[in-house]
Amino acid sequence: MTTALVYAAEAVSEYDDLAAAREAKGTTWVHAAEADDAEMERVADVFDLHPLAIEDVVNNVRPKTEEYDRYTFVVVKTARLQRGETTFEEEIRDEPVGVFIGEDWVVTLSAGPAEAIDRVRRAVESGDERLLHRGPDFTAYRVVDVVVDEYFTLLDAIEDKIESVEEEVLVSTDIETLEAINSVRRELLSFRKLAWPTREAVGVLARGDSAQVQETTEKYYRDVYDHLVQLVDLTETYRDLASGARDIYLNALSQSTNEVMKVL
């Protein structure tokens, strides 16, 4: 589904015609959610987006920021935990979101659902003054910000699993306990591979390298960058905790084996 909003300090309008939306006075925001290749190409034709940038969104590349002649292209990823086949098996599923920041327009593309972006769109529709009085670089910031905020929720869920594992490892040496530890370690590794490049991508926007990001907006991107630094640090801490739980498990298993050998 593709939506086109044009907004300024005094009003918000919705357009069906993407070309008309681009030419309208104000800030134009086009968002294509769960878009197939044809829909992405339609949006790309109207805003003259580079085919390689569209290909990056389709192919789910790692987060990054790239500069083009008339716009800045950013890839970020939404992330969620998805239950696997077993009780302890979960994996992080991510979906790419392409953010294009132009002079008076912003385009967001996602191949999958993006509920976080929908929250920003509803804020525009309801007349959020902070969005209506600022340009497309601030709208793009809000999109990136809500995506990164969801990382904290995901990491909180992993932290709860670590606490559960730490309690379990003290009373049980069952194979299920080891599976739970390994599952947490895999999740943390996947999250680190997501958070680290996202931090670098946002850093480009935060330090003033992008011509499309106004100086007054850079501080907001620096705030997101600080959040990502915190997330990376928390990930390293949780990895240490998971490694500690595994060491405790292996020591307990070794002691149990020694006791059995003594009896034999």
Coordinates of C-alpha atoms in Angstrom, one line a residue:
M1 CA 0.0 0.0 0.0
T2 CA 1.4 3.4 -1.0
T3 CA 0.3 6.6 0.7
A4 CA 1.3 10.2 -0.2
L5 CA 1.1 13.0 2.3
V6 CA 1.9 16.7 1.7
Y7 CA 2.1 18.8 4.8
A8 CA 3.1 22.3 5.9
A9 CA 2.6 24.3 9.1
E10 CA -1.0 24.9 8.3
A11 CA -2.4 21.7 6.8
V12 CA -2.0 18.0 5.8
S13 CA -3.3 16.7 2.5
E14 CA -3.4 13.2 1.1
Y15 CA -2.8 12.6 -2.6
D16 CA -3.5 9.6 -4.9
D17 CA -1.3 11.0 -7.7
L18 CA 2.3 10.6 -6.7
A19 CA 3.5 13.1 -9.3
A20 CA 1.1 15.7 -8.1
A21 CA 2.2 15.1 -4.6
R22 CA 5.8 15.7 -5.5
E23 CA 5.0 19.0 -7.2
A24 CA 2.7 20.2 -4.4
K25 CA 3.9 23.0 -2.0
G26 CA 5.1 21.7 1.3
T27 CA 6.9 18.6 2.5
T28 CA 5.9 15.4 0.5
W29 CA 6.1 12.1 2.2
V30 CA 5.5 8.9 0.2
H31 CA 5.5 5.6 2.0
A32 CA 5.2 2.3 0.2
A33 CA 4.6 -0.5 2.7
E34 CA 4.7 -4.2 1.7
A35 CA 5.5 -3.0 -1.8
D36 CA 6.4 -5.4 -4.5
D37 CA 9.1 -4.7 -7.2
A38 CA 6.6 -3.0 -9.5
E39 CA 5.3 -0.6 -6.9
M40 CA 8.8 0.3 -5.8
E41 CA 9.7 1.0 -9.4
R42 CA 6.6 3.2 -9.8
V43 CA 7.7 5.3 -6.8
A44 CA 11.3 5.3 -8.1
D45 CA 10.2 6.7 -11.5
V46 CA 8.3 9.6 -9.9
F47 CA 11.2 10.6 -7.6
D48 CA 14.0 9.5 -9.9
L49 CA 15.5 7.1 -7.4
H50 CA 18.6 5.1 -8.5
P51 CA 17.9 1.5 -9.4
L52 CA 20.8 0.3 -7.2
A53 CA 19.2 1.9 -4.2
I54 CA 15.9 0.2 -4.9
E55 CA 17.8 -3.1 -5.3
D56 CA 19.4 -2.6 -1.9
V57 CA 16.0 -2.4 -0.3
V58 CA 14.8 -5.5 -2.2
N59 CA 17.9 -7.5 -1.4
N60 CA 17.9 -6.7 2.3
V61 CA 21.5 -5.3 2.5
R62 CA 23.1 -4.3 5.8
P63 CA 22.2 -0.8 7.2
K64 CA 24.1 2.0 5.5
T65 CA 23.9 5.6 4.3
E66 CA 24.8 6.7 0.8
E67 CA 24.9 10.2 -0.8
Y68 CA 23.4 10.8 -4.3
D69 CA 23.2 14.0 -6.2
R70 CA 19.8 15.1 -5.1
Y71 CA 19.0 13.0 -2.1
T72 CA 20.5 10.9 0.8
F73 CA 19.7 7.2 0.9
V74 CA 19.5 5.4 4.2
V75 CA 18.8 1.7 4.9
V76 CA 17.6 0.7 8.4
K77 CA 15.9 -2.4 9.6
T78 CA 13.0 -3.2 11.7
A79 CA 13.5 -6.3 13.9
R80 CA 11.5 -8.7 16.0
L81 CA 11.9 -12.0 17.7
Q82 CA 10.1 -14.9 16.0
R83 CA 9.4 -18.3 17.7
G84 CA 11.1 -21.3 16.1
E85 CA 10.2 -24.9 16.1
T86 CA 11.3 -25.7 19.7
T87 CA 10.5 -24.0 23.0
F88 CA 13.9 -22.3 23.2
E89 CA 14.4 -21.6 19.6
E90 CA 13.9 -18.0 18.5
E91 CA 15.5 -15.9 15.9
I92 CA 15.6 -12.2 15.0
R93 CA 13.7 -11.5 11.8
D94 CA 14.5 -8.2 10.2
E95 CA 12.9 -6.2 7.4
P96 CA 14.8 -3.5 5.5
V97 CA 13.4 0.1 5.3
G98 CA 14.7 2.4 2.6
V99 CA 14.6 6.1 3.5
F100 CA 15.3 8.7 0.8
I101 CA 15.7 12.3 2.0
G102 CA 15.3 14.9 -0.7
E103 CA 15.2 18.7 -0.6
D104 CA 11.4 18.9 0.1
W105 CA 10.4 15.3 0.1
V106 CA 11.0 12.0 1.8
V107 CA 10.3 8.5 0.5
T108 CA 10.2 5.4 2.7
L109 CA 10.0 1.9 1.1
S110 CA 9.6 -1.4 2.9
A111 CA 9.0 -4.9 1.4
G112 CA 7.3 -6.0 4.6
P113 CA 4.9 -4.4 7.1
A114 CA 6.4 -1.5 9.1
E115 CA 4.1 -0.7 12.0
A116 CA 6.7 1.7 13.5
I117 CA 6.6 3.9 10.4
D118 CA 2.8 3.8 10.5
R119 CA 2.9 5.5 13.9
V120 CA 4.9 8.4 12.4
R121 CA 2.5 8.7 9.5
R122 CA -0.5 8.8 12.0
A123 CA 1.4 11.6 13.9
V124 CA 1.6 13.6 10.7
E125 CA -2.1 13.0 9.8
S126 CA -3.1 14.1 13.3
G127 CA -1.2 17.4 12.9
D128 CA 1.9 16.8 15.1
E129 CA 3.4 20.4 15.1
R130 CA 7.0 19.2 15.4
L131 CA 6.7 17.3 12.1
L132 CA 4.6 19.8 10.3
H133 CA 6.9 22.7 11.1
R134 CA 10.1 20.9 10.1
G135 CA 11.4 19.5 6.8
P136 CA 11.8 16.0 5.4
D137 CA 15.1 15.5 7.3
F138 CA 13.1 15.6 10.5
T139 CA 10.5 13.2 9.3
A140 CA 13.3 10.8 8.3
Y141 CA 14.7 11.2 11.8
R142 CA 11.4 10.2 13.3
V143 CA 11.2 7.1 11.1
V144 CA 14.8 6.1 12.1
D145 CA 14.1 6.9 15.7
V146 CA 11.0 4.7 16.1
V147 CA 12.8 1.8 14.3
V148 CA 15.7 2.1 16.8
D149 CA 13.4 2.4 19.8
E150 CA 12.0 -1.0 19.0
Y151 CA 15.5 -2.4 19.4
F152 CA 15.3 -1.7 23.1
T153 CA 12.1 -3.8 23.4
L154 CA 13.8 -6.6 21.5
L155 CA 16.8 -6.5 23.8
D156 CA 14.6 -6.4 26.9
A157 CA 13.1 -9.7 25.8
I158 CA 16.5 -11.2 25.3
E159 CA 17.5 -9.9 28.8
D160 CA 14.5 -11.7 30.3
K161 CA 15.7 -14.9 28.7
I162 CA 19.2 -14.5 30.1
E163 CA 17.8 -14.0 33.6
S164 CA 15.7 -17.2 33.2
V165 CA 18.7 -19.1 31.9
E166 CA 20.9 -17.9 34.8
E167 CA 18.3 -19.3 37.3
E168 CA 17.9 -22.5 35.4
V169 CA 21.6 -23.2 35.1
L170 CA 22.0 -23.3 38.8
V171 CA 19.6 -26.2 39.3
S172 CA 19.7 -28.2 36.1
T173 CA 22.2 -29.6 33.7
D174 CA 19.5 -30.8 31.2
I175 CA 20.3 -30.5 27.5
E176 CA 17.4 -28.1 27.2
T177 CA 19.3 -25.6 29.4
L178 CA 22.3 -25.7 27.1
E179 CA 19.9 -25.2 24.1
A180 CA 18.5 -22.1 25.8
I181 CA 22.0 -20.7 26.4
N182 CA 23.0 -21.3 22.8
S183 CA 19.8 -19.8 21.5
V184 CA 20.4 -16.6 23.5
R185 CA 24.0 -16.4 22.2
R186 CA 22.8 -16.7 18.6
E187 CA 20.2 -14.0 19.1
L188 CA 22.8 -11.6 20.6
L189 CA 25.1 -12.3 17.7
S190 CA 22.4 -11.5 15.2
F191 CA 21.4 -8.4 17.0
R192 CA 25.0 -7.2 17.1
K193 CA 25.2 -7.7 13.4
L194 CA 22.1 -5.4 13.1
A195 CA 22.9 -2.7 15.6
W196 CA 26.6 -2.2 14.7
P197 CA 26.1 -1.1 11.0
T198 CA 23.0 0.9 12.0
R199 CA 25.1 2.9 14.3
E200 CA 27.6 3.7 11.5
A201 CA 24.7 4.6 9.1
V202 CA 23.2 7.0 11.6
G203 CA 26.6 8.4 12.5
V204 CA 26.9 9.7 8.9
L205 CA 23.7 11.7 9.4
A206 CA 24.7 12.9 12.9
R207 CA 28.0 14.4 12.0
G208 CA 26.8 16.6 9.2
D209 CA 28.0 14.6 6.2
S210 CA 24.7 14.7 4.5
A211 CA 23.7 17.8 2.5
Q212 CA 20.0 17.0 3.0
V213 CA 20.2 17.1 6.8
Q214 CA 20.0 20.6 8.3
E215 CA 22.3 21.6 11.1
T216 CA 19.3 22.1 13.4
T217 CA 18.3 18.4 12.8
E218 CA 21.8 16.9 13.3
K219 CA 21.4 16.9 17.1
Y220 CA 18.3 14.6 16.8
Y221 CA 20.3 12.1 14.8
R222 CA 23.1 12.4 17.4
D223 CA 20.5 11.3 20.0
V224 CA 19.7 8.2 17.9
Y225 CA 23.4 7.5 17.5
D226 CA 23.8 7.7 21.3
H227 CA 21.0 5.2 21.7
L228 CA 22.7 2.8 19.3
V229 CA 26.0 3.1 21.2
Q230 CA 24.0 2.1 24.3
L231 CA 22.5 -0.8 22.5
V232 CA 25.8 -2.1 21.3
D233 CA 27.3 -1.8 24.8
L234 CA 24.3 -3.7 26.3
T235 CA 24.7 -6.4 23.7
E236 CA 28.3 -6.9 24.7
T237 CA 27.3 -7.1 28.4
Y238 CA 24.6 -9.6 27.7
R239 CA 27.0 -11.7 25.6
D240 CA 29.3 -11.8 28.6
L241 CA 26.4 -12.9 30.8
A242 CA 25.4 -15.6 28.4
S243 CA 29.0 -16.9 28.2
G244 CA 29.2 -16.9 32.0
A245 CA 26.0 -18.9 32.2
R246 CA 27.5 -21.4 29.7
D247 CA 30.6 -21.7 31.8
I248 CA 28.6 -22.4 34.9
Y249 CA 26.6 -25.0 33.0
L250 CA 29.7 -26.8 31.8
N251 CA 31.3 -26.7 35.3
A252 CA 28.1 -28.1 36.8
L253 CA 28.0 -30.8 34.1
S254 CA 31.6 -31.7 34.7
Q255 CA 31.0 -32.0 38.5
S256 CA 28.0 -34.2 37.9
T257 CA 30.0 -36.4 35.6
N258 CA 32.7 -36.8 38.2
E259 CA 30.2 -37.8 40.8
V260 CA 28.9 -40.5 38.5
M261 CA 32.4 -41.8 37.8
K262 CA 33.1 -41.9 41.5
V263 CA 30.0 -44.0 42.1
L264 CA 30.9 -46.3 39.2

